Amino acid sequence: MPNILLADDHDLVRDTIAAYLETVDDFKVQTAANLEEALELMRGLDSIDLLILDYHMPGMDGLNGLSRARQAFPATKVALMSGVANREVANKAMENGANGFIPKSLKAVSLVNAIKFVLSGERYFPFDFGQADEPMESSGVFATLSGREMQTLEQLCIGLSNKEIARNLGIQEVTVKLHVKNVLAKLGVSNRTQAALLAKEKQLF
């Protein structure tokens, strides 16, 4: 059971996300209201697999809070969460060692997928974040994928089975098979592994 520490100064946001994560999957979630409380909790806990830090909560001081957490607990994965940070901040966070950037605008299912992605050892950055202001290089062939096909591709990158993808996305397994078939055809690859490798090469997720 993965252990997560979620730090956010907005009580409703923090408690709602924590309760949701514990309900929908095998996550054990601790919470903190600011950076200092989070770091103090980290020192007293045996093992935290993922530390999620709200970008604008007290003590963060921009990306300095991320750096402090990374230095204090180098073995722990750290993701930044924000409802207002722009693409530039997100990119800098990734450059400074964040294992993921999670916009609060993500749908609930996508939030769970993002967390699973980071816990699996990958780095998560939403493919369409800030796309209106700065189109990503991953247009072209990937632009032909529908939103649901892109979600399916993201799941393939984690290495999930059709059954697991169906459960995560809340759709039928036969529908997943159709999405996978379409993804492979549109990307011009012959199997799931090639699709995942192509997506990772383009740093979509």
PDB file of C-alpha atoms in Angstrom:
ATOM      1  CA  MET A   1       0.000   0.000   0.000  1.00  0.00           C
ATOM      2  CA  PRO A   2       1.679   3.248  -1.139  1.00  0.00           C
ATOM      3  CA  ASN A   3       2.091   5.916   1.530  1.00  0.00           C
ATOM      4  CA  ILE A   4       1.359   9.480   0.412  1.00  0.00           C
ATOM      5  CA  LEU A   5       1.781  12.771   2.239  1.00  0.00           C
ATOM      6  CA  LEU A   6      -0.394  15.554   0.814  1.00  0.00           C
ATOM      7  CA  ALA A   7       0.468  19.097   1.897  1.00  0.00           C
ATOM      8  CA  ASP A   8      -2.009  21.873   1.070  1.00  0.00           C
ATOM      9  CA  ASP A   9      -3.145  24.870   3.113  1.00  0.00           C
ATOM     10  CA  HIS A  10      -6.733  24.722   1.844  1.00  0.00           C
ATOM     11  CA  ASP A  11      -8.521  22.381   4.247  1.00  0.00           C
ATOM     12  CA  LEU A  12     -11.370  21.467   1.917  1.00  0.00           C
ATOM     13  CA  VAL A  13      -9.105  20.731  -1.052  1.00  0.00           C
ATOM     14  CA  ARG A  14      -6.626  18.758   1.045  1.00  0.00           C
ATOM     15  CA  ASP A  15      -9.199  16.687   2.918  1.00  0.00           C
ATOM     16  CA  THR A  16     -11.315  16.033  -0.166  1.00  0.00           C
ATOM     17  CA  ILE A  17      -8.377  14.791  -2.233  1.00  0.00           C
ATOM     18  CA  ALA A  18      -7.061  12.678   0.651  1.00  0.00           C
ATOM     19  CA  ALA A  19     -10.452  11.072   1.265  1.00  0.00           C
ATOM     20  CA  TYR A  20     -10.933  10.393  -2.438  1.00  0.00           C
ATOM     21  CA  LEU A  21      -7.523   8.762  -2.842  1.00  0.00           C
ATOM     22  CA  GLU A  22      -8.102   6.475   0.128  1.00  0.00           C
ATOM     23  CA  THR A  23     -11.531   5.532  -1.222  1.00  0.00           C
ATOM     24  CA  VAL A  24     -10.704   4.714  -4.820  1.00  0.00           C
ATOM     25  CA  ASP A  25      -7.416   2.908  -4.408  1.00  0.00           C
ATOM     26  CA  ASP A  26      -4.983   1.325  -1.985  1.00  0.00           C
ATOM     27  CA  PHE A  27      -3.395   4.591  -0.902  1.00  0.00           C
ATOM     28  CA  LYS A  28      -2.634   5.516   2.672  1.00  0.00           C
ATOM     29  CA  VAL A  29      -2.738   9.307   2.847  1.00  0.00           C
ATOM     30  CA  GLN A  30      -1.337  11.617   5.524  1.00  0.00           C
ATOM     31  CA  THR A  31      -1.947  15.361   5.339  1.00  0.00           C
ATOM     32  CA  ALA A  32      -0.202  18.596   6.295  1.00  0.00           C
ATOM     33  CA  ALA A  33      -1.258  22.256   6.082  1.00  0.00           C
ATOM     34  CA  ASN A  34       2.112  23.810   5.187  1.00  0.00           C
ATOM     35  CA  LEU A  35       5.662  22.926   4.216  1.00  0.00           C
ATOM     36  CA  GLU A  36       7.120  22.961   7.732  1.00  0.00           C
ATOM     37  CA  GLU A  37       4.416  20.628   8.998  1.00  0.00           C
ATOM     38  CA  ALA A  38       5.014  18.332   6.036  1.00  0.00           C
ATOM     39  CA  LEU A  39       8.763  18.160   6.617  1.00  0.00           C
ATOM     40  CA  GLU A  40       8.228  17.566  10.329  1.00  0.00           C
ATOM     41  CA  LEU A  41       5.803  14.755   9.602  1.00  0.00           C
ATOM     42  CA  MET A  42       8.266  13.245   7.140  1.00  0.00           C
ATOM     43  CA  ARG A  43      10.906  13.043   9.838  1.00  0.00           C
ATOM     44  CA  GLY A  44       8.561  11.110  12.100  1.00  0.00           C
ATOM     45  CA  LEU A  45       7.173   8.674   9.570  1.00  0.00           C
ATOM     46  CA  ASP A  46       8.830   5.395   8.628  1.00  0.00           C
ATOM     47  CA  SER A  47       8.318   5.645   4.904  1.00  0.00           C
ATOM     48  CA  ILE A  48       6.569   8.012   2.504  1.00  0.00           C
ATOM     49  CA  ASP A  49       6.503   6.934  -1.135  1.00  0.00           C
ATOM     50  CA  LEU A  50       5.225  10.244  -2.510  1.00  0.00           C
ATOM     51  CA  LEU A  51       5.168  13.768  -1.122  1.00  0.00           C
ATOM     52  CA  ILE A  52       2.715  16.107  -2.889  1.00  0.00           C
ATOM     53  CA  LEU A  53       3.334  19.813  -2.250  1.00  0.00           C
ATOM     54  CA  ASP A  54       0.935  22.635  -3.073  1.00  0.00           C
ATOM     55  CA  TYR A  55       2.933  25.321  -4.852  1.00  0.00           C
ATOM     56  CA  HIS A  56       1.299  28.286  -3.098  1.00  0.00           C
ATOM     57  CA  MET A  57       0.998  27.064   0.484  1.00  0.00           C
ATOM     58  CA  PRO A  58       2.896  28.760   3.362  1.00  0.00           C
ATOM     59  CA  GLY A  59       6.600  27.972   3.519  1.00  0.00           C
ATOM     60  CA  MET A  60       7.057  27.056  -0.128  1.00  0.00           C
ATOM     61  CA  ASP A  61       8.735  30.323  -1.191  1.00  0.00           C
ATOM     62  CA  GLY A  62       8.345  29.522  -4.857  1.00  0.00           C
ATOM     63  CA  LEU A  63      10.329  26.428  -5.807  1.00  0.00           C
ATOM     64  CA  ASN A  64      12.618  26.695  -2.761  1.00  0.00           C
ATOM     65  CA  GLY A  65      10.221  24.484  -0.837  1.00  0.00           C
ATOM     66  CA  LEU A  66      10.534  21.800  -3.481  1.00  0.00           C
ATOM     67  CA  SER A  67      14.333  22.000  -3.259  1.00  0.00           C
ATOM     68  CA  ARG A  68      14.230  21.748   0.546  1.00  0.00           C
ATOM     69  CA  ALA A  69      12.061  18.649   0.412  1.00  0.00           C
ATOM     70  CA  ARG A  70      14.246  17.029  -2.239  1.00  0.00           C
ATOM     71  CA  GLN A  71      17.410  17.700  -0.231  1.00  0.00           C
ATOM     72  CA  ALA A  72      15.941  16.554   3.084  1.00  0.00           C
ATOM     73  CA  PHE A  73      14.392  13.358   1.700  1.00  0.00           C
ATOM     74  CA  PRO A  74      16.230  12.389  -1.502  1.00  0.00           C
ATOM     75  CA  ALA A  75      14.755   8.886  -1.536  1.00  0.00           C
ATOM     76  CA  THR A  76      11.158  10.141  -1.577  1.00  0.00           C
ATOM     77  CA  LYS A  77       9.355  11.030  -4.792  1.00  0.00           C
ATOM     78  CA  VAL A  78       8.086  14.628  -4.733  1.00  0.00           C
ATOM     79  CA  ALA A  79       5.359  16.093  -6.925  1.00  0.00           C
ATOM     80  CA  LEU A  80       4.197  19.691  -7.142  1.00  0.00           C
ATOM     81  CA  MET A  81       0.472  20.476  -7.246  1.00  0.00           C
ATOM     82  CA  SER A  82      -1.063  23.799  -8.226  1.00  0.00           C
ATOM     83  CA  GLY A  83      -4.254  25.385  -9.405  1.00  0.00           C
ATOM     84  CA  VAL A  84      -2.662  28.564 -10.733  1.00  0.00           C
ATOM     85  CA  ALA A  85       0.993  27.913 -11.631  1.00  0.00           C
ATOM     86  CA  ASN A  86       1.818  28.434 -15.296  1.00  0.00           C
ATOM     87  CA  ARG A  87       3.755  26.236 -17.683  1.00  0.00           C
ATOM     88  CA  GLU A  88       7.030  28.035 -16.968  1.00  0.00           C
ATOM     89  CA  VAL A  89       6.751  27.231 -13.253  1.00  0.00           C
ATOM     90  CA  ALA A  90       5.865  23.641 -14.068  1.00  0.00           C
ATOM     91  CA  ASN A  91       8.889  23.262 -16.343  1.00  0.00           C
ATOM     92  CA  LYS A  92      11.204  24.758 -13.718  1.00  0.00           C
ATOM     93  CA  ALA A  93       9.786  22.399 -11.108  1.00  0.00           C
ATOM     94  CA  MET A  94      10.615  19.419 -13.320  1.00  0.00           C
ATOM     95  CA  GLU A  95      14.096  20.823 -13.974  1.00  0.00           C
ATOM     96  CA  ASN A  96      14.595  21.158 -10.203  1.00  0.00           C
ATOM     97  CA  GLY A  97      13.944  17.485  -9.606  1.00  0.00           C
ATOM     98  CA  ALA A  98      10.182  17.192  -9.190  1.00  0.00           C
ATOM     99  CA  ASN A  99       8.900  13.754 -10.115  1.00  0.00           C
ATOM    100  CA  GLY A 100       5.688  15.262 -11.362  1.00  0.00           C
ATOM    101  CA  PHE A 101       3.569  18.371 -11.814  1.00  0.00           C
ATOM    102  CA  ILE A 102      -0.120  17.895 -11.048  1.00  0.00           C
ATOM    103  CA  PRO A 103      -2.593  20.656 -11.986  1.00  0.00           C
ATOM    104  CA  LYS A 104      -5.584  20.856  -9.653  1.00  0.00           C
ATOM    105  CA  SER A 105      -7.713  21.085 -12.773  1.00  0.00           C
ATOM    106  CA  LEU A 106      -7.159  17.379 -13.453  1.00  0.00           C
ATOM    107  CA  LYS A 107     -10.211  15.171 -13.331  1.00  0.00           C
ATOM    108  CA  ALA A 108     -10.335  12.820 -10.359  1.00  0.00           C
ATOM    109  CA  VAL A 109      -9.486   9.733 -12.405  1.00  0.00           C
ATOM    110  CA  SER A 110      -6.575  11.538 -14.075  1.00  0.00           C
ATOM    111  CA  LEU A 111      -5.284  12.590 -10.660  1.00  0.00           C
ATOM    112  CA  VAL A 112      -5.161   8.965  -9.546  1.00  0.00           C
ATOM    113  CA  ASN A 113      -3.457   7.999 -12.804  1.00  0.00           C
ATOM    114  CA  ALA A 114      -0.874  10.756 -12.375  1.00  0.00           C
ATOM    115  CA  ILE A 115      -0.062   9.565  -8.865  1.00  0.00           C
ATOM    116  CA  LYS A 116       0.239   5.955 -10.024  1.00  0.00           C
ATOM    117  CA  PHE A 117       2.486   7.095 -12.855  1.00  0.00           C
ATOM    118  CA  VAL A 118       4.872   8.835 -10.446  1.00  0.00           C
ATOM    119  CA  LEU A 119       4.810   5.925  -8.005  1.00  0.00           C
ATOM    120  CA  SER A 120       5.749   3.583 -10.869  1.00  0.00           C
ATOM    121  CA  GLY A 121       8.997   5.508 -11.295  1.00  0.00           C
ATOM    122  CA  GLU A 122       8.019   7.728 -14.203  1.00  0.00           C
ATOM    123  CA  ARG A 123       7.902  11.533 -14.286  1.00  0.00           C
ATOM    124  CA  TYR A 124       4.426  12.982 -14.809  1.00  0.00           C
ATOM    125  CA  PHE A 125       3.732  16.134 -16.797  1.00  0.00           C
ATOM    126  CA  PRO A 126       0.247  16.526 -18.335  1.00  0.00           C
ATOM    127  CA  PHE A 127       0.523  16.515 -22.118  1.00  0.00           C
ATOM    128  CA  ASP A 128      -1.951  19.376 -22.636  1.00  0.00           C
ATOM    129  CA  PHE A 129      -0.896  21.646 -19.778  1.00  0.00           C
ATOM    130  CA  GLY A 130      -0.660  25.227 -21.012  1.00  0.00           C
ATOM    131  CA  GLN A 131      -1.183  24.070 -24.571  1.00  0.00           C
ATOM    132  CA  ALA A 132      -3.219  27.140 -25.473  1.00  0.00           C
ATOM    133  CA  ASP A 133      -0.297  29.425 -24.637  1.00  0.00           C
ATOM    134  CA  GLU A 134       2.534  27.270 -25.896  1.00  0.00           C
ATOM    135  CA  PRO A 135       1.747  24.311 -28.139  1.00  0.00           C
ATOM    136  CA  MET A 136       3.906  21.315 -27.349  1.00  0.00           C
ATOM    137  CA  GLU A 137       6.220  19.689 -29.838  1.00  0.00           C
ATOM    138  CA  SER A 138       4.209  16.518 -29.458  1.00  0.00           C
ATOM    139  CA  SER A 139       1.613  17.655 -31.965  1.00  0.00           C
ATOM    140  CA  GLY A 140       1.560  15.960 -35.347  1.00  0.00           C
ATOM    141  CA  VAL A 141       0.682  12.290 -35.078  1.00  0.00           C
ATOM    142  CA  PHE A 142      -0.315  12.561 -31.412  1.00  0.00           C
ATOM    143  CA  ALA A 143      -2.719  15.382 -32.257  1.00  0.00           C
ATOM    144  CA  THR A 144      -4.824  12.800 -34.106  1.00  0.00           C
ATOM    145  CA  LEU A 145      -5.583  10.963 -30.852  1.00  0.00           C
ATOM    146  CA  SER A 146      -8.835  11.698 -29.096  1.00  0.00           C
ATOM    147  CA  GLY A 147      -8.827  12.660 -25.422  1.00  0.00           C
ATOM    148  CA  ARG A 148      -9.825   9.133 -24.375  1.00  0.00           C
ATOM    149  CA  GLU A 149      -7.199   7.597 -26.671  1.00  0.00           C
ATOM    150  CA  MET A 150      -4.569   9.849 -25.092  1.00  0.00           C
ATOM    151  CA  GLN A 151      -5.690   8.695 -21.638  1.00  0.00           C
ATOM    152  CA  THR A 152      -5.397   5.102 -22.819  1.00  0.00           C
ATOM    153  CA  LEU A 153      -1.895   5.768 -24.135  1.00  0.00           C
ATOM    154  CA  GLU A 154      -0.943   7.247 -20.766  1.00  0.00           C
ATOM    155  CA  GLN A 155      -2.106   4.030 -19.099  1.00  0.00           C
ATOM    156  CA  LEU A 156      -0.110   1.955 -21.576  1.00  0.00           C
ATOM    157  CA  CYS A 157       2.996   3.887 -20.559  1.00  0.00           C
ATOM    158  CA  ILE A 158       2.492   2.696 -16.988  1.00  0.00           C
ATOM    159  CA  GLY A 159       2.272  -0.875 -18.270  1.00  0.00           C
ATOM    160  CA  LEU A 160      -1.316  -1.526 -17.238  1.00  0.00           C
ATOM    161  CA  SER A 161      -3.477  -4.290 -18.702  1.00  0.00           C
ATOM    162  CA  ASN A 162      -6.721  -3.630 -20.563  1.00  0.00           C
ATOM    163  CA  LYS A 163      -8.665  -4.709 -17.489  1.00  0.00           C
ATOM    164  CA  GLU A 164      -6.760  -2.269 -15.268  1.00  0.00           C
ATOM    165  CA  ILE A 165      -7.176   0.547 -17.786  1.00  0.00           C
ATOM    166  CA  ALA A 166     -10.905  -0.130 -17.978  1.00  0.00           C
ATOM    167  CA  ARG A 167     -11.208   0.091 -14.204  1.00  0.00           C
ATOM    168  CA  ASN A 168      -9.156   3.290 -13.991  1.00  0.00           C
ATOM    169  CA  LEU A 169     -11.042   5.062 -16.773  1.00  0.00           C
ATOM    170  CA  GLY A 170     -14.448   3.735 -15.784  1.00  0.00           C
ATOM    171  CA  ILE A 171     -15.163   2.129 -19.160  1.00  0.00           C
ATOM    172  CA  GLN A 172     -15.694  -1.389 -20.512  1.00  0.00           C
ATOM    173  CA  GLU A 173     -12.690  -3.581 -21.318  1.00  0.00           C
ATOM    174  CA  VAL A 174     -13.934  -4.050 -24.874  1.00  0.00           C
ATOM    175  CA  THR A 175     -13.886  -0.256 -25.262  1.00  0.00           C
ATOM    176  CA  VAL A 176     -10.291  -0.176 -24.054  1.00  0.00           C
ATOM    177  CA  LYS A 177      -9.356  -2.756 -26.687  1.00  0.00           C
ATOM    178  CA  LEU A 178     -10.872  -0.498 -29.329  1.00  0.00           C
ATOM    179  CA  HIS A 179      -8.970   2.535 -28.031  1.00  0.00           C
ATOM    180  CA  VAL A 180      -5.699   0.573 -27.989  1.00  0.00           C
ATOM    181  CA  LYS A 181      -6.299  -0.602 -31.553  1.00  0.00           C
ATOM    182  CA  ASN A 182      -6.932   2.995 -32.661  1.00  0.00           C
ATOM    183  CA  VAL A 183      -3.859   4.281 -30.830  1.00  0.00           C
ATOM    184  CA  LEU A 184      -1.600   1.699 -32.475  1.00  0.00           C
ATOM    185  CA  ALA A 185      -3.063   2.440 -35.916  1.00  0.00           C
ATOM    186  CA  LYS A 186      -2.770   6.215 -35.587  1.00  0.00           C
ATOM    187  CA  LEU A 187       0.789   6.054 -34.255  1.00  0.00           C
ATOM    188  CA  GLY A 188       1.828   3.536 -36.897  1.00  0.00           C
ATOM    189  CA  VAL A 189       3.187   0.999 -34.398  1.00  0.00           C
ATOM    190  CA  SER A 190       2.515  -2.702 -34.048  1.00  0.00           C
ATOM    191  CA  ASN A 191       2.245  -3.186 -30.294  1.00  0.00           C
ATOM    192  CA  ARG A 192       1.651  -1.523 -26.921  1.00  0.00           C
ATOM    193  CA  THR A 193       5.322  -1.391 -25.995  1.00  0.00           C
ATOM    194  CA  GLN A 194       6.220   0.527 -29.152  1.00  0.00           C
ATOM    195  CA  ALA A 195       3.372   2.985 -28.490  1.00  0.00           C
ATOM    196  CA  ALA A 196       4.596   3.565 -24.942  1.00  0.00           C
ATOM    197  CA  LEU A 197       8.196   4.016 -26.057  1.00  0.00           C
ATOM    198  CA  LEU A 198       7.152   6.520 -28.721  1.00  0.00           C
ATOM    199  CA  ALA A 199       5.157   8.526 -26.166  1.00  0.00           C
ATOM    200  CA  LYS A 200       8.075   8.539 -23.739  1.00  0.00           C
ATOM    201  CA  GLU A 201      10.502   9.616 -26.445  1.00  0.00           C
ATOM    202  CA  LYS A 202       8.275  12.654 -27.035  1.00  0.00           C
ATOM    203  CA  GLN A 203       8.039  13.154 -23.246  1.00  0.00           C
ATOM    204  CA  LEU A 204       4.244  13.235 -23.401  1.00  0.00           C
ATOM    205  CA  PHE A 205       3.833  11.914 -19.897  1.00  0.00           C
TER     206      PHE A 205
END
